XYZ file of C-alpha atoms in Angstrom:
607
model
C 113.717 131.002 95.491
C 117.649 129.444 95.885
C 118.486 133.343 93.949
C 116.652 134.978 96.730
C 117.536 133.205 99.989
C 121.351 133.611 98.989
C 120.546 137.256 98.873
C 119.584 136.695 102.894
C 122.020 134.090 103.592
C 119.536 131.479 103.254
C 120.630 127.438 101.783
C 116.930 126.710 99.327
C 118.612 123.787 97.280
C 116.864 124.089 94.211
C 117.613 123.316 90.720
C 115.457 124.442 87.866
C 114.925 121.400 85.027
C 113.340 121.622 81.436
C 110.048 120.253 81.847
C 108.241 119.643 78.716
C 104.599 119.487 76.974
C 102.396 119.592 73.890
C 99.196 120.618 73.110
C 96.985 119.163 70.489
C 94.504 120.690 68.621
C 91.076 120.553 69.335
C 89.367 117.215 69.988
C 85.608 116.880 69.305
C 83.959 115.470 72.252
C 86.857 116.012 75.076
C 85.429 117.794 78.194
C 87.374 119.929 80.796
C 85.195 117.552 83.447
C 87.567 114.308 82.377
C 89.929 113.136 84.974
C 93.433 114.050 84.936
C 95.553 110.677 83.440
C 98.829 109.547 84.597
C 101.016 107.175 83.594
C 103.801 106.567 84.675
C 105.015 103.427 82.135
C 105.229 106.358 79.734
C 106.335 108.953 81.529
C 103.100 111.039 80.777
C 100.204 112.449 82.058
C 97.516 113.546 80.212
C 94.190 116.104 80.386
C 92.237 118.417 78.606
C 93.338 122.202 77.713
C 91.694 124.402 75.322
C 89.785 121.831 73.863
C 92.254 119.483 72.842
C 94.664 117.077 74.560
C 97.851 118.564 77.060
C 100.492 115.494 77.072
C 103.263 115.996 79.727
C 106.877 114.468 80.037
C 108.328 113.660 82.913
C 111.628 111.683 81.348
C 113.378 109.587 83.416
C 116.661 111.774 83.180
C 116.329 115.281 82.991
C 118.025 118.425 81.468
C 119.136 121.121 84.669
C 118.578 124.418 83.540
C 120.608 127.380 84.382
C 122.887 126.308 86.936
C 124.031 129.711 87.385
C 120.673 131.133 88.017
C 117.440 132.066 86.739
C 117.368 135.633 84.620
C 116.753 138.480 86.495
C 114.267 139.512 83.916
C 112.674 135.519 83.294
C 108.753 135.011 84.037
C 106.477 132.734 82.433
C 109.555 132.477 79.624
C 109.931 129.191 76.905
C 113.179 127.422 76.778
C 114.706 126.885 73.444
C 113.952 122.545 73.223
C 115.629 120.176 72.815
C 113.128 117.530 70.708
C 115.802 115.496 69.142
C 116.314 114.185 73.149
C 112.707 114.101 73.794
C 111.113 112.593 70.366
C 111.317 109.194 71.862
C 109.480 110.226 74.825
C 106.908 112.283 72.962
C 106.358 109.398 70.164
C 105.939 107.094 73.215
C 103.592 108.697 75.142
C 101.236 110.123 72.392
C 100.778 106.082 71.788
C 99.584 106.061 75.137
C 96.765 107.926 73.790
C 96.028 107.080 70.319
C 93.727 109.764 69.854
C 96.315 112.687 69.603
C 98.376 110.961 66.605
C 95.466 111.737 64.577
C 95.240 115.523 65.440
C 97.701 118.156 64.356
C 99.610 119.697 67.571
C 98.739 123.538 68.750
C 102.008 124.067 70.741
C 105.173 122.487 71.775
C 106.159 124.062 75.143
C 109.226 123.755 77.155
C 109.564 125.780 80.589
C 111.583 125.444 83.778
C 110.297 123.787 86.530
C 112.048 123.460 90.036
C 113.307 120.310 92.025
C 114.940 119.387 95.441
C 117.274 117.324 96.060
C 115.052 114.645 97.827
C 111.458 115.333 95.704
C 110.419 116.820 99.039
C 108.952 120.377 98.889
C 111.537 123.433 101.297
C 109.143 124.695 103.564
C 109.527 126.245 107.090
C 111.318 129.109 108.845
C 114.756 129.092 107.635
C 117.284 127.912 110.044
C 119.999 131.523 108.932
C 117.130 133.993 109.690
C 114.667 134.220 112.388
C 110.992 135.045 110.412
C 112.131 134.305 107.329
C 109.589 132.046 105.997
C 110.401 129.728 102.592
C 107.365 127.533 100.716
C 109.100 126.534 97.772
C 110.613 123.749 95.821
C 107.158 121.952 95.478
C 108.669 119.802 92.415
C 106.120 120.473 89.599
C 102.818 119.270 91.925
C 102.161 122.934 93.115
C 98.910 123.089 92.102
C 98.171 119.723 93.903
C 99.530 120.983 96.995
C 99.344 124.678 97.128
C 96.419 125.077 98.875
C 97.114 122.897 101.857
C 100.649 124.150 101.850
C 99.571 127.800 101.643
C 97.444 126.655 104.732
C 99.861 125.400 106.459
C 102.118 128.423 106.072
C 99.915 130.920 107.225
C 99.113 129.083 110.418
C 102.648 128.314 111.134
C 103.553 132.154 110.561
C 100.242 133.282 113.080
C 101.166 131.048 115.606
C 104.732 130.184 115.592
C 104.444 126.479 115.329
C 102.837 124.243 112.577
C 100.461 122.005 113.572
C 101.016 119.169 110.864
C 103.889 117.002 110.669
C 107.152 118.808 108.794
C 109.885 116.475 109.587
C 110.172 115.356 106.345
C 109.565 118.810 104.163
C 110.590 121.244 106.444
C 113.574 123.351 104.722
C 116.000 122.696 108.124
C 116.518 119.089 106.851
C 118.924 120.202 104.148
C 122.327 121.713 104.485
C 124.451 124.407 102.362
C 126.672 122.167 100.113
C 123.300 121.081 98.796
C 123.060 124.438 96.903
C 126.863 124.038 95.194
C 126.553 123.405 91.533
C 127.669 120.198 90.682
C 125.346 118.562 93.466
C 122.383 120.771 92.028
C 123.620 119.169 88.667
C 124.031 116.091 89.640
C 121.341 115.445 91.711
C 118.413 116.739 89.744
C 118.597 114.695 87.163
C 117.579 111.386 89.508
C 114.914 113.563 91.580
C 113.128 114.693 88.850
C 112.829 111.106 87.137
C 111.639 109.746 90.298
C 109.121 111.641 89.925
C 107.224 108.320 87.602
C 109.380 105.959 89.040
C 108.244 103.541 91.941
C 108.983 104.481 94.941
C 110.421 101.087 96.856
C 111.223 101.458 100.370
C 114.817 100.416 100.704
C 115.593 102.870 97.174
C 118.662 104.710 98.190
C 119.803 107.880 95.973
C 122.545 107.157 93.883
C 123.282 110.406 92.265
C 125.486 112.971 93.821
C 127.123 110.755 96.406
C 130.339 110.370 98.034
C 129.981 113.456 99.608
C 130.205 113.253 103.329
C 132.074 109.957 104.365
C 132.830 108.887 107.818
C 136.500 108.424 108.484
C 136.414 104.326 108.406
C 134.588 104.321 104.739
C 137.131 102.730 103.278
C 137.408 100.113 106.254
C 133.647 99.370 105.862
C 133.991 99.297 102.025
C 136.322 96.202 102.330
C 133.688 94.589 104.999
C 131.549 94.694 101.782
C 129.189 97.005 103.072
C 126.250 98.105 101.227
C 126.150 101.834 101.449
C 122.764 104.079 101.034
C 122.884 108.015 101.670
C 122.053 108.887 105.347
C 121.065 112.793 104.870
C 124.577 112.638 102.635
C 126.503 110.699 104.339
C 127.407 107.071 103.228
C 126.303 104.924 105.604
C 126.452 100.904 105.764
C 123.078 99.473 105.282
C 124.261 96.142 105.074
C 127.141 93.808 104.975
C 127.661 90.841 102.523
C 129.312 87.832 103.566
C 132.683 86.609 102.777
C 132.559 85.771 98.695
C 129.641 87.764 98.550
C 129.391 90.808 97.160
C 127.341 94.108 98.662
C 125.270 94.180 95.386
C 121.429 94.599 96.625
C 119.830 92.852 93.177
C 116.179 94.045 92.179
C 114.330 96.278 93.881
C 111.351 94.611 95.724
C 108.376 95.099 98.508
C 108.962 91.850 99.628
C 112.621 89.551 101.037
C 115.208 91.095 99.288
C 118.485 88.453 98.402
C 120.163 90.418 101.605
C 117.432 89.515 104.150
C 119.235 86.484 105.289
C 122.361 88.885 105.659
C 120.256 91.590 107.637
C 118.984 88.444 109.694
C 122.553 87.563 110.877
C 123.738 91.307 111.633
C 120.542 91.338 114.083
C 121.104 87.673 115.720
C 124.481 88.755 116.276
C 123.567 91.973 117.976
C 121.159 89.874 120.646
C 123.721 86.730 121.318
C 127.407 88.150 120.275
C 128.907 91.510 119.798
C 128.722 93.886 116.278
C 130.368 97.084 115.603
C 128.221 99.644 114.027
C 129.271 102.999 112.154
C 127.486 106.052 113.553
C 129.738 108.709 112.443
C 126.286 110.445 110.321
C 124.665 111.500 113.985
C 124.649 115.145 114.998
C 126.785 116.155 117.571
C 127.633 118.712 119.661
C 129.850 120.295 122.463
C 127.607 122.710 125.106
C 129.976 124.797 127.526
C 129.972 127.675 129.328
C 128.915 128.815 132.905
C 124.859 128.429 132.126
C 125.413 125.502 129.967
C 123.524 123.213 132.464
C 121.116 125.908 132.855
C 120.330 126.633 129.503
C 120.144 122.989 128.444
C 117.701 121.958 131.300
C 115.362 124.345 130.434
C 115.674 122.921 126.898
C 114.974 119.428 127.817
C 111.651 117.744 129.537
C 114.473 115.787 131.568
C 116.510 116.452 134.134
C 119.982 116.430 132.302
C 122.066 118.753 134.815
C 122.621 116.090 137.484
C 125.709 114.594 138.473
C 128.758 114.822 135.598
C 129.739 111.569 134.033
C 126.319 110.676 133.205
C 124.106 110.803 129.976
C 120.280 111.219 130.058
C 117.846 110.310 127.686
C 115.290 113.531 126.867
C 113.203 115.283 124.502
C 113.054 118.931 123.783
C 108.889 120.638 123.410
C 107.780 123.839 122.462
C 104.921 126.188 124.467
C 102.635 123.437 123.500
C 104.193 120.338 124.869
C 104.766 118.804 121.232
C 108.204 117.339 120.348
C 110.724 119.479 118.604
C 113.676 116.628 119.175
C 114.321 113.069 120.778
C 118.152 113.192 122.116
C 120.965 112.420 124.585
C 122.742 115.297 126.722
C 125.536 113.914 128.766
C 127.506 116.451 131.258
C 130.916 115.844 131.529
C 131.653 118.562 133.437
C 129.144 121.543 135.380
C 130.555 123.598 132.203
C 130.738 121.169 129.544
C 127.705 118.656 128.121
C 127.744 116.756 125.003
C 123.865 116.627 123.035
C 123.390 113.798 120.462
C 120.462 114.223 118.041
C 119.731 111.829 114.784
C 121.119 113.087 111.624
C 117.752 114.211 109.937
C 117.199 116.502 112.998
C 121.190 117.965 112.547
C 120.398 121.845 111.603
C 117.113 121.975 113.838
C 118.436 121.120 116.833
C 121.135 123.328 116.226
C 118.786 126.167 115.357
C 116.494 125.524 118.510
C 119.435 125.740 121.123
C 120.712 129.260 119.256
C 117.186 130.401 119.463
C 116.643 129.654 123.026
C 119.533 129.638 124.773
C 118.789 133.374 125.250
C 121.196 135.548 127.205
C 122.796 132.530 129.224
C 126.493 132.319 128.916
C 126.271 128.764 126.679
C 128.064 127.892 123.554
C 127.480 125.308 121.425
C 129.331 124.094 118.739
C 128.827 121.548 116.158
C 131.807 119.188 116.322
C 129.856 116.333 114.070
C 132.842 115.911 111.658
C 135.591 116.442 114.441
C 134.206 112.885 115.547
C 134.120 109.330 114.643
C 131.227 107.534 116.344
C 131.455 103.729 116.497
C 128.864 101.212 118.630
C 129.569 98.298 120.262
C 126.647 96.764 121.200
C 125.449 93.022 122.405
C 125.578 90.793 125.331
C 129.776 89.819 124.606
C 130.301 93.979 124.549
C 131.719 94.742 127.885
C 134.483 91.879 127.125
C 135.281 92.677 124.433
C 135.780 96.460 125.243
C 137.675 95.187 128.359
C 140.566 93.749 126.020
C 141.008 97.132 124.655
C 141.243 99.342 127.261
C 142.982 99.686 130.859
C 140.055 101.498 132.161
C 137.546 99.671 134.624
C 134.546 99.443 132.072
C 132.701 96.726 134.942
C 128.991 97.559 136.019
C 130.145 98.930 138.878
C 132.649 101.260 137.450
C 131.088 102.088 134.361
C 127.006 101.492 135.219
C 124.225 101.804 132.602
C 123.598 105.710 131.473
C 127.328 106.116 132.625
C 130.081 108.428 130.958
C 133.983 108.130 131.194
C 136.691 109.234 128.858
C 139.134 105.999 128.668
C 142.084 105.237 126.469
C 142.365 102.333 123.260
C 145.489 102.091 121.798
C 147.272 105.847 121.450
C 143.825 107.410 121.478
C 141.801 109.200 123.837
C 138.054 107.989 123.912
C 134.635 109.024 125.515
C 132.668 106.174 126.029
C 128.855 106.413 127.052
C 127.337 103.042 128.174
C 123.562 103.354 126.682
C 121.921 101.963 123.782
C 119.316 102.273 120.852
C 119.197 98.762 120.333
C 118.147 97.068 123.650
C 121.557 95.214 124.763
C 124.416 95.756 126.974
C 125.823 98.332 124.574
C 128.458 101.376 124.228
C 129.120 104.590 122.366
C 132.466 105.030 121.299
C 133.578 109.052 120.365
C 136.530 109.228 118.998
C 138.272 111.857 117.645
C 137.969 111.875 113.797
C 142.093 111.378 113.060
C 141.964 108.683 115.904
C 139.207 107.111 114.353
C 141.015 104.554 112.412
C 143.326 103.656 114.450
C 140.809 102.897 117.104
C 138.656 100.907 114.854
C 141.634 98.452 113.895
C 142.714 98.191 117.359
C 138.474 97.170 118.033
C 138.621 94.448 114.669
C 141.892 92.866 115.835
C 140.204 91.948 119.805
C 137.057 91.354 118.018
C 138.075 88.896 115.780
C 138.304 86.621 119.590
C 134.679 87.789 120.427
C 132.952 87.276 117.082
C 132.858 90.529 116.037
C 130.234 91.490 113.528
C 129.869 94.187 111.547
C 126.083 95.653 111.299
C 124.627 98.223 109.506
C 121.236 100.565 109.720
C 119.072 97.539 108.521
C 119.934 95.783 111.558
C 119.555 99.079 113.524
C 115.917 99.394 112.435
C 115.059 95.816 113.489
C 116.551 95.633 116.640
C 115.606 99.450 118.047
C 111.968 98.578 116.376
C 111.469 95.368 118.677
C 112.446 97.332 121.601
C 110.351 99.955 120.404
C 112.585 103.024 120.609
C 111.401 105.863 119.141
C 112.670 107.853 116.225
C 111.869 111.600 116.283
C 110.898 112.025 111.905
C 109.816 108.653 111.451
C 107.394 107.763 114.032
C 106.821 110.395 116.147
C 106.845 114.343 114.782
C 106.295 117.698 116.001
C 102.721 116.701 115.985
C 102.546 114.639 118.969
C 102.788 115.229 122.716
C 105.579 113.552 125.020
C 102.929 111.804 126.666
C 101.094 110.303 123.542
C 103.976 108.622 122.461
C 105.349 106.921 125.560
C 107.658 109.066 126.583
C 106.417 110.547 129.719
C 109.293 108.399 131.858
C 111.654 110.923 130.365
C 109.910 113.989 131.221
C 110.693 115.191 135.045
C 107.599 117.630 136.110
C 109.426 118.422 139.583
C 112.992 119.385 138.755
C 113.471 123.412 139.756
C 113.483 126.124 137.450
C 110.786 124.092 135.081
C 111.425 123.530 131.398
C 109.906 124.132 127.470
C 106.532 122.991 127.919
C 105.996 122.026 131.255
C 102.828 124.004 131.043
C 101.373 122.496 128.368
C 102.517 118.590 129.753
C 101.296 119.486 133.145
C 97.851 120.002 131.116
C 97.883 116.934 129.376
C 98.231 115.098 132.111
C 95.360 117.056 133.895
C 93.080 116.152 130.876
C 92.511 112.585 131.851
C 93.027 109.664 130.430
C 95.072 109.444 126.594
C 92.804 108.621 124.002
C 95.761 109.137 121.407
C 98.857 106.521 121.970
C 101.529 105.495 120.044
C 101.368 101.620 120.204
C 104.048 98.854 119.459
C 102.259 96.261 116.636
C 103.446 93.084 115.744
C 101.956 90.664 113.020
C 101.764 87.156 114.348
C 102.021 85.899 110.908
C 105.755 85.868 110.048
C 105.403 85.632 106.211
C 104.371 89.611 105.564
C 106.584 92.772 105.546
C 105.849 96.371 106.940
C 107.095 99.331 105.810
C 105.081 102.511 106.451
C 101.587 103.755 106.424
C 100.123 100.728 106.779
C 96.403 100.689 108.019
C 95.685 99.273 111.747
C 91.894 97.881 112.339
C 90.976 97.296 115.614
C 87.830 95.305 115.838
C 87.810 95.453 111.855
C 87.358 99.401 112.048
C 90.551 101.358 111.201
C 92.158 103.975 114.015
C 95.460 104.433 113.072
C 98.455 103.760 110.434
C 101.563 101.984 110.579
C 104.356 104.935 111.213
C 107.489 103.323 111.019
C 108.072 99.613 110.640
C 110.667 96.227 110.459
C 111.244 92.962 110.822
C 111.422 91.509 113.683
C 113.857 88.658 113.519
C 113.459 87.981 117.320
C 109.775 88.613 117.638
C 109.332 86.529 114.084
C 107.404 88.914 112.622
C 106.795 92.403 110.906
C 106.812 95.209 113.782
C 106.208 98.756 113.891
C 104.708 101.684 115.786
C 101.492 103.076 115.496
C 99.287 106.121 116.302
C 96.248 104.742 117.717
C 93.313 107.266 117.828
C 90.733 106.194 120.394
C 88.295 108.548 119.925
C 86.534 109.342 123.473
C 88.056 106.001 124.615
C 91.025 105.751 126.750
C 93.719 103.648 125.389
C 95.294 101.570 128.191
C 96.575 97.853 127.693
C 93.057 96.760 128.359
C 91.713 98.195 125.325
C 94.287 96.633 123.603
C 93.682 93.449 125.259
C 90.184 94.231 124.492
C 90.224 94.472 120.705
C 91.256 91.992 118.104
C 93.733 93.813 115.689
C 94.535 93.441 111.892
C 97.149 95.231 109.676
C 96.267 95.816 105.560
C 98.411 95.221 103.563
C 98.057 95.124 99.774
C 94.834 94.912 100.532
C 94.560 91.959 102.948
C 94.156 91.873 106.921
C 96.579 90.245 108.652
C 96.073 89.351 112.278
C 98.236 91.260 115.450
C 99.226 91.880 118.849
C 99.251 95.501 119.982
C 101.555 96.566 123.124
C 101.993 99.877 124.940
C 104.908 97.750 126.421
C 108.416 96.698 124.364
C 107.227 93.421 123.541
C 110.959 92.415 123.538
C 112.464 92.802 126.848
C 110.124 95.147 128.512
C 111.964 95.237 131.545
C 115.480 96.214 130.724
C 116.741 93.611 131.878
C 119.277 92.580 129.037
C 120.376 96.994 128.961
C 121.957 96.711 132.539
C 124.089 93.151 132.992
């Protein structure tokens, strides 16, 4: 699939890995109709073939195969093996099943299988070429998944849209260097043995990194920042303390020996000031005559209003179901600057070049040209005072407001909004100014506390204001309305938008019987992570779609699809129900909100 896509100009980052397995000889009394067995301790799984016993490897480290491509003339082909590397494995796993050391082995098999760089399958219409459609890199579970995945193709190709959620598969969430060699190399090796590997929620990558760094990495490095890999970039996750060191220990579903660190990052962030590294978002520059134009009838919002403001918005197809969750500030009539999340980087791009249309609008993707730092917390606006001669009061610089100002020798555009729910700032700074502008923010900050905070603290805090995160908990499954959003839709503004249609339907319907709802565990003990399953009256209607901890709240929080059935969800049916979260296997008792349960009325945003 990676051979033919180049052929098109289209990225398919996959790597092709020897994948190996044996085949005993036949077994009296083994039936086809036993279950498939897995384990994972021994890197095996195990089932009938033929009569006898098939024992598959999945090794922890793999062999790539063929980095310079596949044979023209390869199909169903055998790979020469390599069993001096694998006896251990094979030994180990035929123990598993003491059966098959007593039978003589039919066939030794190794073949090429393909992997992606994230054990994700590529799926989707490629972002290079309109129509051209890509199901591949399913990462040896094809079988497993081809039939819901061929499904899922052929109504996405019939209709235009999919109508399950893709954020995490679809092929637009990878990007060209992810084809080079080494990374293919590299990389594999780790996605492939995570195949039988647990799968802990805070597991970062570690192979193939270093390859996108934002230009204060080394700054951050000697904060003692934890780094994980933010769609390739390295991004702080957390800091250590002074004679600490950024060292996460074991691997854990429970308090990790950095949760009191995490803890302080987020305290800091509601009483003091913190700096955070955002360099990894997706940014671009809009201009032209019809750039207003052509980005209004992108967004549900109204975003081409006065210049020097940003506006909060979300972008829907013909059926009113999110395609992105962003920021479009106009700085001029011709010139507007959009801000999406880094996992939605090449789709947003893609859906402004395929609907911009005829209108005289460029954009272009200046995410490297710029540094992006935060500074965010109820000591902000003082401490960004001290480092500018620009008026950065309320009154001069109000919430949602944009100005370009100077620090030091540099030149900076500074929007005053948030994602964490305090006075905060956005600080865009050109990529060569970057350093010099974050020195010139440590120096000051050092007499305002200054704390550095990383994406760990960014989770908490957004999740306890419960901001949404386009990918995590809401997809291109839901409608603006569902998930909370409908303040940031404008039905009235002229000319219409992407959906209105559909929205305008919705909202005829009646009353939502499908929210997204803000849950919080009132016992503080407990973590969240994902997919957790919400009861309401003991009977389960939705899962956990994103989750943290909120330090603030004192408890596990997160956002959940509810699914009423024919009954409208309001706050009196929340009020109405008594609400449990299992996890592990126990109930925990909850509070469900379609308000922020921490400051739901903004009051903290604009001081």
């Amino acid at each position: 699939a990676r051979q033919l896509g180049a052929r098109a100009g289209v990225t398919i980052p996959l790597q092709a890995a020897e994948h190996y397995y044996l085949i005993t000889e036949r077994i009296p009394g083994l039936s086809a109709s036993w279950p498939v067995l897995e384990d994972p301790a021994s890197y095996g799984y195990y089932r009938e073939e033929v009569g006898g016993l098939m024992i598959g490897l999945f090794e922890p480290a793999c062999a790539p195969w063929r980095l310079d491509g596949v044979p023209e003339d390869f199909s169903f082909g055998e790979i020469q093996p390599d069993w001096d590397r694998m006896g251990g494995y094979i030994e180990t796993a035929m123990r598993r099943v003491p059966m098959a050391t007593n039978v003589g082995v039919r066939k030794l098999f190794c073949g090429p299988e393909s992997f992606t760089p994230d054990l994700a399958p590529c799926v989707g219409e490629a972002p290079e070429l309109k129509n051209y459609f890509v199901a591949a890199g399913l990462n040896s579970i094809g079988i497993l998944t081809g039939g819901g995945l061929g499904r899922v193709m052929a109504h996405w190709i019939l209709t235009g849209r999919p109508d399950v959620d893709v954020t995490g598969m679809n092929l637009d969430r990878l990007h060209a260097y992810q084809a080079n060699p080494e990374y293919r190399r590299t990389r594999t090796v780790e996605s492939l043995g995570m195949v039988y590997k647990c799968h802990y929620p805070t597991y970062a990558m570690q192979t193939a990194r270093g390859a996108k760094r934002s230009p204060i990495h080394d700054r951050l490095v000697a904060q003692r920042a934890c780094f994980r890999d933010v769609s390739g970039w390295e991004s702080a996750d957390w800091y250590a303390p002074p004679g600490d060191t950024p060292d996460p220990g074991p691997l854990s579903w429970g308090r990790q020996r950095w949760f009191p660190f995490w803890a302080a990052e987020h305290r800091a962030a509601r009483e003091g000031v913190i700096l955070m590294d955002m360099s990894f978002m997706a940014k671009f520059l809009v201009e032209g005559r019809d750039a207003g134009a052509a980005l209004n009838w992108l967004s549900a919002n109204q975003v081409d209003g006065p210049a020097g403001q940003i506006t909060y918005t979300q972008w829907l197809d013909e059926a009113g179901k999110l395609q992105a969750d962003l920021t479009v500030a106009k700085l001029a009539d011709d010139r507007f600057w959009v801000v999406a999340s880094d996992t939605a980087h090449r789709h947003v791009a893609t859906w402004m070049k395929r609907h911009v249309g005829d209108r005289h609008a460029f954009a272009a993707d200046v995410t490297s040209a710029w540094g992006q730092l935060n500074l965010q917390g109820p000591r902000a606006r003082a401490l960004l005072a001290e480092l500018t001669t620009t008026d950065v009061s309320d009154a001069a610089l109000p919430f949602r407001g944009v100005r370009e100002l100077d620090i030091g020798f540099a030149r900076v555009l500074c929007v005053r909004i948030t994602y964490l729910g305090e006075l905060g700032y956005e600080l865009y700074i050109p990529a060569e100014q970057t350093v010099h502008v974050y020195d010139r923010i440590v120096e000051a900050g050092a007499r305002h506390g200054l704390v550095h905070a990383g994406l760990k603290a960014l989770a908490s805090l957004r999740m306890e204001k419960g901001y949404r995160d386009y990918g995590h908990d809401i997809d291109n499954t839901d409608s603006v309305l569902e998930v909370g959003l409908g303040f940031a839709v404008d039905l009235k503004k002229p000319g219409g938008f992407l959906g209105r249609d559909a929205v305008l339907a919705k909202k005829a319907a009646g009353p939502l019987c499908r929210r997204l709802v803000q849950v919080l565990l009132k016992d503080p003990e407990p973590l969240m992570f994902h997919a957790e399953v919400v009861r309401r009256d003991g009977r389960p209607v939705g899962y956990i779609r994103a989750a943290s901890y909120g330090f603030t709240l004192g408890g596990a929080v997160g956002l959940a699809m509810i699914e009423g059935g024919a009954q409208p969800i309001d706050q009196a049916f929340l009020d109405a129900g008594s609400w449990e979260v299992e996890i592990a296997g126990r109930r925990y008792p909850a509070v469900a909100s379609l308000r922020p349960l921490y400051d739901p009325d903004m009051k903290r945003i604009k001081i």
